[in-house]
Amino acid sequence: MVSASIAGLPQEAPDMGLAELLVLGAQLDDLLLPWQIDLQLRHLIRHPELLGHIDRAGITLHP
């Protein structure tokens, strides 16, 4: 299946580890959504330009 688009979802979860992120990613993948989902843990992102873009253009999906 070809993905229609990529949805970037940086997680605001400072207590979440990579193992938990992988489980979440697998659960989302099992939903067979028409998008490819790129999960990231925001506290592990070390790219200032990406963090700036997230701050400017990102939206909160779940408070």
JSON list of C-alpha atoms in Angstrom, two decimals:
[
{"chain": "A", "resi": 1, "resn": "MET", "atom": "CA", "xyz": [0.00, 0.00, 0.00]},
{"chain": "A", "resi": 2, "resn": "VAL", "atom": "CA", "xyz": [1.34, 3.45, -0.91]},
{"chain": "A", "resi": 3, "resn": "SER", "atom": "CA", "xyz": [0.91, 6.03, 1.82]},
{"chain": "A", "resi": 4, "resn": "ALA", "atom": "CA", "xyz": [-1.01, 9.18, 0.89]},
{"chain": "A", "resi": 5, "resn": "SER", "atom": "CA", "xyz": [1.12, 11.39, 3.11]},
{"chain": "A", "resi": 6, "resn": "ILE", "atom": "CA", "xyz": [3.32, 11.44, 6.16]},
{"chain": "A", "resi": 7, "resn": "ALA", "atom": "CA", "xyz": [1.98, 12.71, 9.46]},
{"chain": "A", "resi": 8, "resn": "GLY", "atom": "CA", "xyz": [4.75, 13.84, 11.81]},
{"chain": "A", "resi": 9, "resn": "LEU", "atom": "CA", "xyz": [3.76, 13.41, 15.44]},
{"chain": "A", "resi": 10, "resn": "PRO", "atom": "CA", "xyz": [6.34, 14.62, 17.95]},
{"chain": "A", "resi": 11, "resn": "GLN", "atom": "CA", "xyz": [5.24, 13.40, 21.37]},
{"chain": "A", "resi": 12, "resn": "GLU", "atom": "CA", "xyz": [5.36, 15.72, 24.39]},
{"chain": "A", "resi": 13, "resn": "ALA", "atom": "CA", "xyz": [6.10, 12.85, 26.75]},
{"chain": "A", "resi": 14, "resn": "PRO", "atom": "CA", "xyz": [9.33, 13.41, 28.67]},
{"chain": "A", "resi": 15, "resn": "ASP", "atom": "CA", "xyz": [8.85, 10.20, 30.67]},
{"chain": "A", "resi": 16, "resn": "MET", "atom": "CA", "xyz": [8.28, 8.02, 27.58]},
{"chain": "A", "resi": 17, "resn": "GLY", "atom": "CA", "xyz": [11.17, 5.86, 26.45]},
{"chain": "A", "resi": 18, "resn": "LEU", "atom": "CA", "xyz": [12.03, 4.49, 23.04]},
{"chain": "A", "resi": 19, "resn": "ALA", "atom": "CA", "xyz": [10.55, 1.06, 23.82]},
{"chain": "A", "resi": 20, "resn": "GLU", "atom": "CA", "xyz": [7.18, 2.65, 24.62]},
{"chain": "A", "resi": 21, "resn": "LEU", "atom": "CA", "xyz": [7.39, 4.77, 21.48]},
{"chain": "A", "resi": 22, "resn": "LEU", "atom": "CA", "xyz": [7.96, 1.62, 19.41]},
{"chain": "A", "resi": 23, "resn": "VAL", "atom": "CA", "xyz": [4.90, -0.04, 20.97]},
{"chain": "A", "resi": 24, "resn": "LEU", "atom": "CA", "xyz": [2.81, 3.05, 20.21]},
{"chain": "A", "resi": 25, "resn": "GLY", "atom": "CA", "xyz": [4.09, 3.08, 16.64]},
{"chain": "A", "resi": 26, "resn": "ALA", "atom": "CA", "xyz": [3.19, -0.60, 16.18]},
{"chain": "A", "resi": 27, "resn": "GLN", "atom": "CA", "xyz": [-0.29, 0.01, 17.57]},
{"chain": "A", "resi": 28, "resn": "LEU", "atom": "CA", "xyz": [-0.84, 2.92, 15.16]},
{"chain": "A", "resi": 29, "resn": "ASP", "atom": "CA", "xyz": [0.49, 0.82, 12.28]},
{"chain": "A", "resi": 30, "resn": "ASP", "atom": "CA", "xyz": [-2.03, -1.92, 13.13]},
{"chain": "A", "resi": 31, "resn": "LEU", "atom": "CA", "xyz": [-4.84, 0.59, 12.48]},
{"chain": "A", "resi": 32, "resn": "LEU", "atom": "CA", "xyz": [-4.01, 0.48, 8.74]},
{"chain": "A", "resi": 33, "resn": "LEU", "atom": "CA", "xyz": [-4.46, 4.24, 8.39]},
{"chain": "A", "resi": 34, "resn": "PRO", "atom": "CA", "xyz": [-3.91, 5.76, 4.93]},
{"chain": "A", "resi": 35, "resn": "TRP", "atom": "CA", "xyz": [-0.95, 7.81, 6.23]},
{"chain": "A", "resi": 36, "resn": "GLN", "atom": "CA", "xyz": [2.57, 6.96, 7.19]},
{"chain": "A", "resi": 37, "resn": "ILE", "atom": "CA", "xyz": [3.07, 8.22, 10.75]},
{"chain": "A", "resi": 38, "resn": "ASP", "atom": "CA", "xyz": [6.46, 9.49, 11.85]},
{"chain": "A", "resi": 39, "resn": "LEU", "atom": "CA", "xyz": [6.61, 9.42, 15.66]},
{"chain": "A", "resi": 40, "resn": "GLN", "atom": "CA", "xyz": [9.29, 11.30, 17.55]},
{"chain": "A", "resi": 41, "resn": "LEU", "atom": "CA", "xyz": [9.92, 12.07, 21.20]},
{"chain": "A", "resi": 42, "resn": "ARG", "atom": "CA", "xyz": [10.26, 15.84, 21.34]},
{"chain": "A", "resi": 43, "resn": "HIS", "atom": "CA", "xyz": [12.70, 15.75, 24.25]},
{"chain": "A", "resi": 44, "resn": "LEU", "atom": "CA", "xyz": [15.08, 13.70, 22.08]},
{"chain": "A", "resi": 45, "resn": "ILE", "atom": "CA", "xyz": [14.99, 16.00, 19.03]},
{"chain": "A", "resi": 46, "resn": "ARG", "atom": "CA", "xyz": [18.32, 17.83, 18.80]},
{"chain": "A", "resi": 47, "resn": "HIS", "atom": "CA", "xyz": [17.69, 19.75, 15.56]},
{"chain": "A", "resi": 48, "resn": "PRO", "atom": "CA", "xyz": [16.94, 23.42, 16.41]},
{"chain": "A", "resi": 49, "resn": "GLU", "atom": "CA", "xyz": [15.37, 24.19, 13.02]},
{"chain": "A", "resi": 50, "resn": "LEU", "atom": "CA", "xyz": [12.97, 21.24, 13.34]},
{"chain": "A", "resi": 51, "resn": "LEU", "atom": "CA", "xyz": [11.98, 22.28, 16.85]},
{"chain": "A", "resi": 52, "resn": "GLY", "atom": "CA", "xyz": [11.41, 25.82, 15.59]},
{"chain": "A", "resi": 53, "resn": "HIS", "atom": "CA", "xyz": [9.20, 24.53, 12.79]},
{"chain": "A", "resi": 54, "resn": "ILE", "atom": "CA", "xyz": [7.20, 22.43, 15.25]},
{"chain": "A", "resi": 55, "resn": "ASP", "atom": "CA", "xyz": [6.73, 25.49, 17.46]},
{"chain": "A", "resi": 56, "resn": "ARG", "atom": "CA", "xyz": [5.61, 27.64, 14.52]},
{"chain": "A", "resi": 57, "resn": "ALA", "atom": "CA", "xyz": [3.50, 25.25, 12.48]},
{"chain": "A", "resi": 58, "resn": "GLY", "atom": "CA", "xyz": [2.61, 22.39, 14.81]},
{"chain": "A", "resi": 59, "resn": "ILE", "atom": "CA", "xyz": [-0.86, 21.92, 16.25]},
{"chain": "A", "resi": 60, "resn": "THR", "atom": "CA", "xyz": [-1.90, 20.12, 19.41]},
{"chain": "A", "resi": 61, "resn": "LEU", "atom": "CA", "xyz": [-4.04, 17.07, 18.69]},
{"chain": "A", "resi": 62, "resn": "HIS", "atom": "CA", "xyz": [-4.69, 16.10, 22.28]},
{"chain": "A", "resi": 63, "resn": "PRO", "atom": "CA", "xyz": [-4.00, 18.40, 25.22]}
]
